[in-house]
Coordinates of C-alpha atoms in Angstrom, one line a residue:
Chain I
M198 CA -8.7 45.7 63.4
H199 CA -6.7 47.7 66.4
H200 CA -3.2 47.0 67.4
P201 CA -3.1 44.9 70.8
L202 CA -0.6 47.5 72.0
L203 CA -3.6 50.2 72.1
Y204 CA -5.8 47.8 74.6
I205 CA -2.4 47.2 76.6
G206 CA -2.1 50.9 76.9
F207 CA -5.7 51.8 77.5
L208 CA -5.6 48.8 80.3
F209 CA -2.6 50.6 81.9
T210 CA -3.8 54.2 81.7
L211 CA -7.2 52.8 83.4
L212 CA -5.6 50.8 86.3
G213 CA -2.7 53.7 86.8
A214 CA -5.9 56.5 86.8
G215 CA -7.9 54.3 89.4
L216 CA -4.9 53.7 91.5
V217 CA -3.6 57.5 91.6
L218 CA -7.3 58.3 92.7
T219 CA -7.5 55.9 95.7
D220 CA -3.7 57.4 96.7
I221 CA -5.2 61.1 96.5
L222 CA -8.4 60.2 98.3
S223 CA -6.3 58.6 101.0
V224 CA -5.9 61.8 102.9
G225 CA -2.5 63.0 104.6
V226 CA -0.4 60.0 103.2
A227 CA 2.7 61.3 101.4
A228 CA 3.6 60.0 98.1
T229 CA 5.1 56.3 98.5
P230 CA 7.7 54.9 96.2
F231 CA 4.8 52.6 95.2
S232 CA 2.3 55.2 93.6
S233 CA 5.4 56.6 91.7
W234 CA 5.6 53.6 90.0
L235 CA 2.0 53.6 89.3
L236 CA 2.2 57.2 88.3
L237 CA 5.1 56.3 85.8
L238 CA 3.0 53.6 84.6
T239 CA -0.1 55.5 83.7
T240 CA 2.1 58.0 81.8
V241 CA 3.4 55.2 79.6
G242 CA 0.0 54.1 79.2
V243 CA -1.4 57.2 78.1
L244 CA 1.7 57.9 75.6
V245 CA 1.1 54.4 73.9
V246 CA -2.5 55.0 73.5
L247 CA -1.7 58.4 71.9
W248 CA 0.8 56.8 69.8
R249 CA -1.4 54.2 68.3
L250 CA -4.1 56.7 67.7
F251 CA -2.4 59.3 65.9
V252 CA 0.8 58.1 64.4
R253 CA 0.8 55.9 61.8
P254 CA 3.7 53.2 61.9
P255 CA 5.9 53.1 58.9
A256 CA 6.1 49.6 59.1
L257 CA 2.2 49.0 58.1
A258 CA 2.3 52.2 55.7
A259 CA 4.2 50.3 53.0
P260 CA 2.0 47.0 52.7
V261 CA -0.9 49.1 52.1
A262 CA 0.5 51.3 49.6
A263 CA 1.9 48.5 47.8
M264 CA -1.6 46.8 47.7
A265 CA -3.1 50.0 46.3
K266 CA -0.6 50.1 43.7
A267 CA -1.1 46.4 42.8
A268 CA -4.9 46.7 42.9
A269 CA -4.7 48.3 39.2
P270 CA -2.9 45.7 37.3
R271 CA -4.9 42.5 39.3
Q272 CA -8.0 44.1 37.8
L273 CA -6.4 44.2 34.4
E274 CA -5.2 40.7 34.6
I275 CA -8.6 39.4 35.9
Q276 CA -10.3 41.5 32.9
S277 CA -7.9 40.2 30.3
L278 CA -8.3 36.6 31.4
Q279 CA -12.2 36.7 31.1
R280 CA -11.7 38.1 27.8
L281 CA -9.7 35.3 26.6
V282 CA -12.2 33.0 28.4
Q283 CA -14.8 34.8 26.4
I284 CA -13.2 34.6 23.3
V285 CA -13.2 30.7 23.3
Q286 CA -17.2 30.7 24.5
H287 CA -17.9 32.9 21.7
G288 CA -16.2 30.4 19.2
Q289 CA -13.9 32.9 17.7
T290 CA -10.4 32.2 16.0
S291 CA -6.8 31.6 17.6
G292 CA -5.8 34.6 15.7
E293 CA -7.9 36.5 18.0
V294 CA -6.8 34.8 20.8
Y295 CA -3.1 35.5 20.1
S296 CA -4.0 39.3 18.9
M297 CA -5.9 39.3 22.7
L298 CA -2.7 37.6 24.4
L299 CA -0.5 40.3 23.3
E300 CA -2.5 43.2 23.7
S301 CA -3.4 42.1 27.3
A302 CA 0.4 41.4 28.0
V303 CA 1.4 44.6 27.0
Q304 CA -1.4 46.5 29.2
T305 CA -0.9 44.4 32.1
V306 CA 2.8 44.7 32.5
Q307 CA 2.8 48.2 30.9
A308 CA 5.6 47.1 28.5
D309 CA 7.3 49.8 25.9
A310 CA 7.1 47.2 22.8
A311 CA 6.6 43.7 22.2
W312 CA 6.0 41.3 19.8
L313 CA 4.8 37.7 19.3
V314 CA 6.5 34.5 17.4
L315 CA 4.1 31.9 16.1
L316 CA 5.4 28.6 14.7
P317 CA 3.3 27.7 11.7
D318 CA 3.2 23.5 12.7
H319 CA 0.4 24.2 15.2
T320 CA -0.8 27.5 15.6
K321 CA -2.6 27.4 11.9
V322 CA -2.3 31.0 11.6
E323 CA -1.7 32.5 8.0
A324 CA 1.5 33.2 6.8
G325 CA 1.6 37.1 6.9
K326 CA 0.4 36.4 10.6
A327 CA 3.2 34.6 12.1
V328 CA 4.5 37.5 13.9
Q329 CA 2.5 40.1 15.8
Y330 CA 4.5 43.4 16.7
Y331 CA 3.6 46.0 19.4
N332 CA 5.3 49.5 18.9
I333 CA 8.3 47.8 17.3
S334 CA 9.3 47.5 13.8
P335 CA 9.6 44.0 12.2
A336 CA 13.3 44.4 11.0
Q337 CA 14.2 45.4 14.7
A338 CA 12.3 42.6 16.1
A339 CA 14.3 40.2 13.7
E340 CA 17.5 41.7 14.8
L341 CA 16.8 41.4 18.6
Q342 CA 15.8 37.7 17.6
S343 CA 18.8 36.7 16.1
R344 CA 21.0 38.4 18.8
L345 CA 18.5 36.5 21.3
S346 CA 18.7 33.0 19.7
S347 CA 22.7 33.5 19.4
H348 CA 22.7 32.5 23.1
T349 CA 19.5 31.4 24.6
L350 CA 18.7 31.5 28.3
P351 CA 19.1 28.2 30.8
D352 CA 15.6 26.6 31.1
G353 CA 13.2 28.0 33.5
E354 CA 14.7 31.5 32.9
Y355 CA 12.7 34.4 31.4
I356 CA 13.5 37.5 32.5
T357 CA 16.7 39.8 30.9
N358 CA 17.5 42.4 33.6
D359 CA 19.7 44.2 31.1
L360 CA 20.0 43.5 27.6
N361 CA 23.1 45.2 27.4
S362 CA 25.0 42.7 29.4
R363 CA 23.4 39.7 28.0
L364 CA 25.5 37.6 25.6
G365 CA 25.1 38.3 22.2
F366 CA 24.5 41.9 22.5
E367 CA 28.1 42.7 22.9
G368 CA 28.8 46.6 21.4
A369 CA 25.3 46.9 20.4
P370 CA 23.5 49.4 22.9
Q371 CA 20.0 48.8 23.3
A372 CA 16.9 51.2 23.2
F373 CA 15.0 48.6 25.3
R374 CA 16.9 47.3 28.3
S375 CA 14.8 44.9 30.0
L376 CA 13.5 41.8 28.2
M377 CA 10.8 39.0 29.3
Q378 CA 10.4 36.0 26.7
L379 CA 8.0 33.5 27.8
P380 CA 7.5 30.4 25.5
L381 CA 3.9 29.4 24.6
Q382 CA 3.6 25.6 25.5
G383 CA 0.8 23.2 25.1
L384 CA 0.7 19.4 26.4
Q385 CA 2.2 18.4 22.9
F386 CA 3.5 21.4 20.8
D387 CA 5.2 24.9 21.4
Y388 CA 3.0 27.2 19.7
G389 CA 5.7 30.1 19.8
T390 CA 7.2 32.7 21.8
L391 CA 5.8 36.0 23.7
Y392 CA 8.5 38.9 23.6
L393 CA 8.0 41.9 26.3
L394 CA 10.2 45.0 26.2
K395 CA 10.7 47.8 28.6
A396 CA 13.2 50.8 28.3
E397 CA 14.5 50.8 31.6
P398 CA 16.9 48.3 32.9
N399 CA 15.5 45.7 35.8
T400 CA 11.8 46.5 35.3
F401 CA 10.5 43.2 35.2
D402 CA 10.0 41.4 38.4
S403 CA 9.0 37.6 39.3
D404 CA 5.0 39.0 39.8
D405 CA 5.2 40.4 36.1
L406 CA 6.4 36.6 35.6
S407 CA 3.8 34.9 37.2
I408 CA 0.8 37.1 35.9
L409 CA 2.2 36.6 32.4
Q410 CA 2.4 33.0 32.6
T411 CA -0.9 32.6 33.7
F412 CA -1.9 34.3 30.6
T413 CA 0.1 32.2 28.3
S414 CA -1.0 29.3 29.8
Q415 CA -4.4 30.4 29.4
A416 CA -4.2 31.6 26.2
V417 CA -2.5 28.0 25.1
L418 CA -5.6 26.3 26.9
S419 CA -7.9 28.4 24.9
I420 CA -6.3 27.6 21.5
E421 CA -6.1 23.9 22.2
N422 CA -9.8 24.0 23.3
L423 CA -10.5 25.7 20.0
E424 CA -9.0 23.1 18.5
L425 CA -10.7 20.8 20.2
V426 CA -14.0 21.8 19.3
R427 CA -12.6 22.3 15.3
T428 CA -11.8 18.7 15.2
S429 CA -15.1 17.5 17.2
L430 CA -17.1 19.4 14.4
E431 CA -15.1 17.8 11.6
N432 CA -15.3 14.4 13.2
Q433 CA -19.5 14.9 13.5
R434 CA -18.8 15.8 9.6
T435 CA -17.3 12.9 8.7
Q436 CA -19.7 10.8 10.9
E437 CA -22.6 12.7 8.9
E438 CA -21.1 11.8 5.5
L439 CA -20.2 8.1 6.7
K440 CA -23.8 7.9 7.5
I441 CA -25.0 9.1 4.1
A442 CA -22.4 6.5 2.8
S443 CA -24.2 3.8 4.8
Q444 CA -27.9 4.5 3.4
V445 CA -26.5 4.9 -0.3
Q446 CA -24.7 1.6 0.1
D447 CA -28.1 0.3 1.9
S448 CA -29.8 1.2 -1.4
L449 CA -27.9 -0.8 -3.6
I450 CA -28.8 -4.0 -1.4
P451 CA -31.9 -5.4 -3.0
K452 CA -34.7 -4.8 -0.4
N453 CA -37.3 -6.5 -2.3
L454 CA -36.3 -10.1 -2.5
P455 CA -37.5 -11.8 -6.2
T456 CA -40.6 -14.0 -5.4
D457 CA -42.1 -16.6 -7.0
N458 CA -43.9 -20.2 -6.6
W459 CA -40.8 -22.0 -7.2
F460 CA -38.4 -21.1 -4.7
E461 CA -38.2 -18.9 -1.6
I462 CA -35.3 -16.8 -0.6
S463 CA -34.0 -15.1 2.6
S464 CA -31.1 -12.9 3.2
H465 CA -29.2 -11.4 5.4
S466 CA -26.3 -8.7 5.7
L467 CA -24.4 -6.9 8.0
A468 CA -21.4 -4.8 7.4
A469 CA -18.2 -4.8 10.2
K470 CA -18.0 -0.7 9.6
E471 CA -20.4 2.0 8.4
V472 CA -19.9 0.7 5.0
G473 CA -18.5 -2.8 3.6
G474 CA -17.2 -4.7 0.9
D475 CA -20.1 -7.8 0.4
F476 CA -22.5 -7.6 -1.8
Y477 CA -25.8 -9.7 -3.4
D478 CA -28.0 -8.8 -6.2
F479 CA -30.6 -10.8 -8.0
L480 CA -32.0 -10.3 -11.8
H481 CA -35.0 -12.2 -13.3
L482 CA -34.4 -13.4 -17.0
P483 CA -36.4 -14.5 -19.6
G484 CA -38.1 -17.6 -19.4
R485 CA -38.3 -18.7 -15.5
R486 CA -34.7 -17.8 -15.1
L487 CA -33.3 -16.1 -12.2
A488 CA -29.5 -15.1 -11.8
V489 CA -28.1 -14.6 -8.2
I490 CA -24.8 -13.0 -7.5
I491 CA -23.0 -12.8 -4.5
G492 CA -19.5 -11.1 -3.9
D493 CA -16.6 -10.0 -1.2
V494 CA -14.6 -7.5 -2.2
S495 CA -11.1 -7.9 -0.3
G496 CA -10.6 -5.5 2.5
K497 CA -13.2 -3.2 4.7
G498 CA -14.5 0.0 4.9
V499 CA -14.9 3.0 2.2
T500 CA -12.6 1.6 -0.3
A501 CA -14.4 -2.0 -0.3
A502 CA -17.7 0.0 -0.4
F503 CA -16.5 1.8 -3.8
H504 CA -15.4 -1.6 -5.5
M505 CA -18.6 -3.6 -4.1
A506 CA -20.6 -0.3 -6.1
Q507 CA -18.7 -1.2 -9.1
M508 CA -19.2 -4.7 -8.9
K509 CA -23.0 -4.1 -8.8
G510 CA -22.6 -2.1 -11.8
I511 CA -20.6 -4.7 -13.6
F512 CA -23.2 -7.2 -13.2
H513 CA -26.3 -5.1 -14.2
S514 CA -24.2 -4.0 -17.6
L515 CA -23.2 -7.5 -18.2
M516 CA -26.5 -9.1 -17.7
Q517 CA -28.0 -7.5 -20.4
E518 CA -29.6 -9.3 -23.3
N519 CA -27.2 -9.5 -26.2
P520 CA -29.3 -9.2 -29.5
L521 CA -27.1 -10.3 -31.9
A522 CA -26.9 -14.1 -30.1
K523 CA -27.7 -16.7 -32.6
N524 CA -29.5 -18.8 -29.9
E525 CA -31.7 -18.3 -27.0
R526 CA -28.9 -20.0 -24.7
D527 CA -26.4 -17.1 -25.6
K528 CA -28.6 -13.9 -25.0
F529 CA -27.2 -13.8 -21.6
P530 CA -23.6 -14.7 -20.5
V531 CA -23.0 -17.9 -18.7
P532 CA -21.5 -17.4 -15.4
S533 CA -17.7 -18.3 -16.4
R534 CA -18.0 -16.0 -19.5
F535 CA -19.7 -13.5 -17.1
M536 CA -16.7 -13.7 -14.7
A537 CA -14.2 -13.4 -17.6
Q538 CA -15.7 -10.4 -18.7
A539 CA -15.8 -8.9 -15.1
N540 CA -12.4 -9.7 -14.5
A541 CA -11.1 -7.7 -17.7
A542 CA -13.6 -5.0 -16.7
L543 CA -11.9 -4.6 -13.3
T544 CA -8.3 -4.9 -14.5
H545 CA -8.1 -0.9 -14.9
C546 CA -10.6 -0.2 -11.7
L547 CA -9.1 -2.1 -9.2
E548 CA -6.0 -1.1 -7.1
K549 CA -3.3 -4.3 -7.5
S550 CA -3.6 -5.6 -3.8
S551 CA -7.4 -5.8 -4.3
F552 CA -9.4 -8.4 -5.4
I553 CA -12.9 -10.1 -5.4
T554 CA -13.9 -12.9 -4.5
S555 CA -17.8 -14.1 -6.3
S556 CA -20.2 -16.7 -7.5
L557 CA -22.7 -16.3 -9.9
Y558 CA -25.5 -18.8 -10.2
I559 CA -28.3 -19.2 -13.0
I560 CA -31.2 -20.9 -12.0
D561 CA -33.6 -22.2 -14.5
Y562 CA -36.9 -23.7 -13.4
E563 CA -38.1 -24.9 -16.9
Q564 CA -34.7 -27.1 -16.8
G565 CA -34.9 -27.9 -13.2
G566 CA -31.3 -27.0 -12.6
F567 CA -28.5 -24.4 -12.4
V568 CA -25.2 -23.4 -13.7
F569 CA -22.7 -21.6 -11.6
A570 CA -19.2 -20.4 -11.8
R571 CA -16.9 -19.7 -8.4
A572 CA -14.6 -17.2 -8.6
G573 CA -12.5 -17.8 -5.3
H574 CA -15.9 -17.5 -3.4
C575 CA -16.6 -19.5 -0.6
H576 CA -18.0 -23.1 -1.4
T577 CA -21.8 -23.0 -1.5
L578 CA -23.6 -25.4 1.2
Y579 CA -26.1 -27.7 -0.3
Y580 CA -28.7 -29.8 0.7
H581 CA -29.9 -32.8 -1.4
A582 CA -33.4 -33.5 -0.6
L583 CA -33.7 -37.1 -2.5
R584 CA -30.4 -38.3 -1.1
E585 CA -30.9 -36.5 2.2
E586 CA -27.5 -35.0 2.5
V587 CA -25.8 -31.9 3.2
F588 CA -22.4 -31.1 1.4
Y589 CA -20.3 -28.3 0.0
F590 CA -19.8 -27.7 -3.7
E591 CA -16.3 -28.8 -4.7
S592 CA -15.0 -26.6 -7.5
T593 CA -12.1 -24.7 -8.4
G594 CA -12.3 -21.0 -9.8
L595 CA -10.0 -18.1 -9.5
G596 CA -10.8 -14.6 -7.6
L597 CA -11.1 -11.7 -9.8
G598 CA -8.4 -9.0 -10.0
I599 CA -5.6 -11.5 -9.4
I600 CA -4.6 -12.6 -13.0
R601 CA -5.2 -9.5 -15.3
N602 CA -5.0 -11.0 -18.7
E603 CA -6.7 -13.2 -21.3
S604 CA -5.4 -16.0 -19.1
Y605 CA -8.1 -15.8 -16.5
E606 CA -10.8 -17.5 -18.9
K607 CA -8.5 -20.7 -18.0
H608 CA -8.8 -20.6 -14.2
I609 CA -12.8 -20.3 -14.2
K610 CA -15.4 -23.1 -15.3
N611 CA -19.0 -23.5 -15.0
Q612 CA -20.5 -26.3 -13.0
F613 CA -24.3 -27.7 -13.7
Y614 CA -26.3 -29.3 -11.2
D615 CA -30.1 -30.5 -11.4
Y616 CA -32.1 -29.7 -8.4
S617 CA -35.2 -31.3 -6.8
P618 CA -37.9 -29.6 -4.7
G619 CA -36.7 -29.5 -1.2
D620 CA -33.1 -28.9 -1.8
V621 CA -31.6 -26.1 -0.2
M622 CA -28.9 -23.6 -1.1
V623 CA -26.7 -21.6 1.6
I624 CA -24.4 -18.6 0.0
Y625 CA -22.6 -16.8 2.3
T626 CA -19.5 -14.8 2.8
D627 CA -16.3 -15.5 4.7
G628 CA -17.6 -13.1 7.5
I629 CA -20.0 -15.9 8.3
V630 CA -17.8 -19.0 8.5
E631 CA -14.5 -16.7 10.0
A632 CA -16.5 -14.9 12.8
R633 CA -14.9 -15.0 15.7
G634 CA -15.6 -16.1 19.4
G635 CA -14.7 -17.6 22.5
N636 CA -11.1 -16.9 23.1
G637 CA -10.9 -14.5 20.2
T638 CA -9.3 -17.0 17.5
D639 CA -11.9 -20.1 17.3
E640 CA -13.4 -19.5 13.7
Y641 CA -17.2 -20.5 13.3
G642 CA -16.3 -22.7 10.5
E643 CA -17.5 -24.7 7.7
D644 CA -18.3 -27.6 9.8
R645 CA -20.5 -25.9 12.2
L646 CA -22.7 -24.4 9.5
K647 CA -23.1 -27.5 7.8
L648 CA -24.4 -29.0 10.9
R649 CA -27.0 -26.3 11.3
L650 CA -28.5 -27.0 8.0
E651 CA -28.5 -30.6 8.6
E652 CA -30.8 -29.6 11.8
S653 CA -32.6 -26.9 9.8
Y654 CA -33.2 -28.1 6.2
F655 CA -36.7 -29.2 6.5
Q656 CA -37.8 -25.5 7.5
E657 CA -38.7 -22.6 5.2
A658 CA -35.8 -20.3 3.8
E659 CA -36.5 -17.6 6.4
A660 CA -36.6 -20.3 9.3
I661 CA -33.1 -21.8 8.4
K662 CA -31.5 -18.3 8.2
S663 CA -32.8 -17.2 11.5
S664 CA -31.3 -20.5 12.8
I665 CA -28.1 -20.1 11.2
L666 CA -27.8 -16.3 12.6
A667 CA -28.9 -17.7 16.0
D668 CA -26.1 -20.3 16.4
L669 CA -23.7 -17.8 14.9
N670 CA -24.8 -15.3 17.5
G671 CA -24.5 -17.8 20.4
F672 CA -21.0 -18.6 19.3
T673 CA -19.7 -15.2 18.6
N674 CA -21.4 -14.2 22.1
G675 CA -20.7 -10.6 21.8
F676 CA -17.5 -10.7 20.3
P677 CA -17.4 -7.5 17.8
I678 CA -17.6 -8.7 14.1
H679 CA -14.3 -7.9 12.1
D680 CA -15.7 -8.8 8.5
D681 CA -18.6 -8.1 6.6
Q682 CA -21.2 -10.8 6.8
T683 CA -23.6 -12.0 4.3
L684 CA -26.2 -15.1 4.2
L685 CA -28.4 -16.1 1.5
V686 CA -30.7 -19.0 1.5
I687 CA -32.4 -20.3 -1.5
K688 CA -35.2 -23.2 -0.9
F689 CA -36.5 -24.7 -4.1
K690 CA -40.0 -25.8 -4.3
S691 CA -42.5 -27.4 -6.5
A692 CA -44.1 -25.1 -8.6
Q693 CA -47.7 -26.4 -7.4
P694 CA -47.5 -27.2 -3.6
P695 CA -49.3 -30.6 -3.2
Q696 CA -52.7 -30.0 -1.8
Chain E
M42 CA 3.1 -10.4 13.3
K43 CA 6.8 -10.7 12.8
V44 CA 8.7 -11.1 9.5
T45 CA 12.2 -12.2 9.7
A46 CA 14.5 -12.8 6.4
Q47 CA 16.8 -15.2 6.3
P48 CA 19.2 -14.4 3.2
T49 CA 21.5 -17.1 1.5
A50 CA 23.5 -17.0 -1.9
D51 CA 20.4 -17.4 -3.9
T52 CA 17.6 -18.1 -1.7
L53 CA 15.6 -15.3 0.6
T54 CA 13.6 -17.3 3.2
L55 CA 10.9 -15.3 4.8
L56 CA 9.4 -16.5 8.3
L57 CA 6.1 -15.3 8.9
D58 CA 4.9 -15.3 12.5
G59 CA 1.6 -14.6 13.7
E60 CA -1.5 -13.2 12.1
L61 CA -1.4 -11.7 8.4
D62 CA -4.0 -8.8 8.4
A63 CA -4.8 -5.5 7.3
S64 CA -2.4 -3.9 9.7
S65 CA 0.6 -6.4 9.4
A66 CA 0.2 -6.4 5.5
I67 CA 2.4 -3.3 5.5
V68 CA 5.4 -5.1 7.1
L69 CA 5.3 -8.2 4.8
D70 CA 4.7 -5.5 1.9
T71 CA 7.5 -3.4 2.7
E72 CA 9.7 -6.7 2.8
L73 CA 8.6 -7.8 -0.9
A74 CA 8.6 -4.3 -2.3
K75 CA 12.3 -4.0 -1.8
P76 CA 14.4 -3.8 -5.3
D77 CA 17.1 -6.2 -4.5
I78 CA 14.4 -8.9 -3.7
L79 CA 14.6 -9.6 -7.3
N80 CA 17.8 -10.5 -7.4
Y81 CA 17.2 -13.9 -5.5
R82 CA 16.5 -16.9 -7.8
K83 CA 13.7 -18.0 -5.2
V84 CA 11.7 -16.6 -2.7
L85 CA 10.7 -19.1 0.2
V86 CA 7.9 -18.3 2.8
D87 CA 7.9 -20.4 5.8
C88 CA 4.3 -20.2 6.9
A89 CA 4.8 -22.6 10.1
K90 CA 3.8 -20.0 12.5
L91 CA 1.3 -18.2 10.4
S92 CA -2.1 -18.4 12.3
Y93 CA -4.3 -16.5 10.3
I94 CA -4.5 -14.5 6.8
S95 CA -6.9 -12.3 6.0
S96 CA -7.7 -11.2 2.4
A97 CA -5.3 -7.8 2.8
G98 CA -2.6 -10.4 3.9
L99 CA -3.1 -12.4 0.6
G100 CA -3.8 -9.2 -1.5
V101 CA 0.4 -8.4 -0.5
F102 CA 1.4 -11.7 -2.1
I103 CA -1.3 -11.0 -5.2
S104 CA 0.1 -7.8 -6.0
H105 CA 3.8 -9.1 -6.1
L106 CA 3.1 -12.0 -8.1
Q107 CA 3.4 -10.3 -11.5
R108 CA 6.5 -8.9 -10.3
F109 CA 7.9 -11.8 -9.4
Q110 CA 7.2 -13.4 -12.4
D111 CA 8.4 -11.0 -14.6
A112 CA 12.0 -11.0 -12.7
N113 CA 12.0 -14.9 -13.2
V114 CA 11.9 -15.1 -9.3
K115 CA 10.0 -18.1 -7.8
L116 CA 8.0 -17.9 -4.8
V117 CA 7.3 -21.0 -2.9
F118 CA 5.0 -21.1 0.5
F119 CA 6.1 -24.0 2.6
N120 CA 5.0 -25.4 6.0
M121 CA 1.5 -23.7 5.6
Q122 CA -1.2 -24.6 8.3
E123 CA -4.2 -26.4 7.0
K124 CA -6.4 -23.6 8.1
V125 CA -4.2 -21.1 5.8
F126 CA -4.0 -23.3 3.2
N127 CA -7.6 -23.5 2.9
V128 CA -7.7 -19.8 2.4
F129 CA -5.5 -20.2 -0.4
E130 CA -7.2 -22.8 -2.1
I131 CA -10.7 -21.3 -1.9
L132 CA -9.6 -18.3 -3.7
G133 CA -7.7 -20.4 -6.4
L134 CA -4.3 -19.3 -5.4
D135 CA -3.2 -22.9 -4.9
A136 CA -3.2 -23.1 -8.8
L137 CA -1.4 -20.1 -9.3
M138 CA 1.3 -20.1 -6.4
T139 CA 3.8 -22.9 -5.6
I140 CA 2.7 -24.5 -2.3
V141 CA 4.6 -27.3 -0.7
S142 CA 4.8 -29.1 2.5
T143 CA 8.3 -29.2 3.9
A144 CA 11.4 -27.0 3.4
A145 CA 13.3 -29.7 1.9
E146 CA 10.7 -29.7 -1.0
A147 CA 11.0 -26.0 -1.2
E148 CA 14.3 -25.8 -1.7
A149 CA 14.1 -28.5 -4.5
A150 CA 11.1 -26.6 -6.2

């Protein structure tokens, strides 16, 4: 792009030359004052053209030189930024980012010495690498730092033009006179400070500052990205672990329900989180007997899941045949005895604020009856076929782990009941009756559950369960479940169905 | 969940307001765990505004039950809503803890 004066000069030259030529061709006419003016104009035009073409004006020369000088650091700056970005992309460590930062900063501003102090809290650097040095001894850096910290710079100021005149340096002439100190500030934390030194005073300018501020913020961004990647990997691992826990727990819940021709069982269980504290189990006992247990560990999640597994172990250990028993009935513990023993076993396994509620039923087909004990667990819902009546069993009994001594036995008792074919027993945990719906405070409740059984008792166990669950889901209407849910439906049948 | 403590000479009354679940249980536990609470003769728990109690909430009372008994401090609940009382009753706690209907009965207990 040429300077506009050049074109104006050309224009004047052409115009002047043309007119002078016309003048000369007009023979015999003496030079008029008009043509003298034209001659002058032409000369000025020629001079301007020559000047613009051959003499480079000094005003233009300076910026071009500056640009040429700045090209090298800008190149460096871009390269360094690219390297910083690459370090993050290749999943390298925060330690490498810090070394890279120090190295690039020194190169870019051509510092004579530098050091980088990292705060141990958030930088996760090893203890020995909390300070990194370039061309300065640790002792020298430490001495400078203690002088610097005696009088800190106001916020937003990073450059000291001459250390010899800075507060805190009185009477201590410095080998390095210029200092730039830059904090490494993240969104939430400070990561440390970068110190750059030059021997001569007044050598850092605002360009150096802005380049290095880009550097430090890019480095902090890199560190924070690395941290994000690390946490997300960690979360992924935790998720995997939970998935395994969930599978293990799933394997603790019986998949093959006991079958016989005198009863039907249907079951449902759903944990509020990946793992839960509800459990149920079955065990065939000699004779035509079946032990059914249900339980609910207080709390939710992993802690509850561990205790749930413990309780399953206790159930299978205690429900072993006692070879020393004097008679048939004493070979297996009756439910109240079982609860007392389970309570004693849990005394040392359960933290003080945890407890377990449980009910154990031993159903005896030969006798046509069952015996059960309720240790603080939800009341059993029952349909009595002969009386055509649905009711809750009213019985007392204290949860496990609440009293941790012998006196527990006084708080648990057995209840005997004779059943008839067609009777239905609904066993559940509080996650069912305390499920929330509507405005988020209404609970499903015992009454609604009872109503449901009154309308579905004549169906098979599986259909009764489905009808209760459908009603429950309609009630909660997508409201997230906040407690584990377990539901068992047992229907008694005649051993030989009528032909 | 809000816990307000009202001390008198030999009685401490705790007013519970809101839902006592796993997250709010910590607030109550902090209150009950204070060592000088054992200097009172009675701790009365006003449950008038307690709208819900979860197993974690019950766990807080259970975990301090023995400590209170050993120090001879009487723990009395009153003004309990029916729904909350049912939870205590199902777990069998009504046989272990003193639950009365009015403040006057609680003071007389």
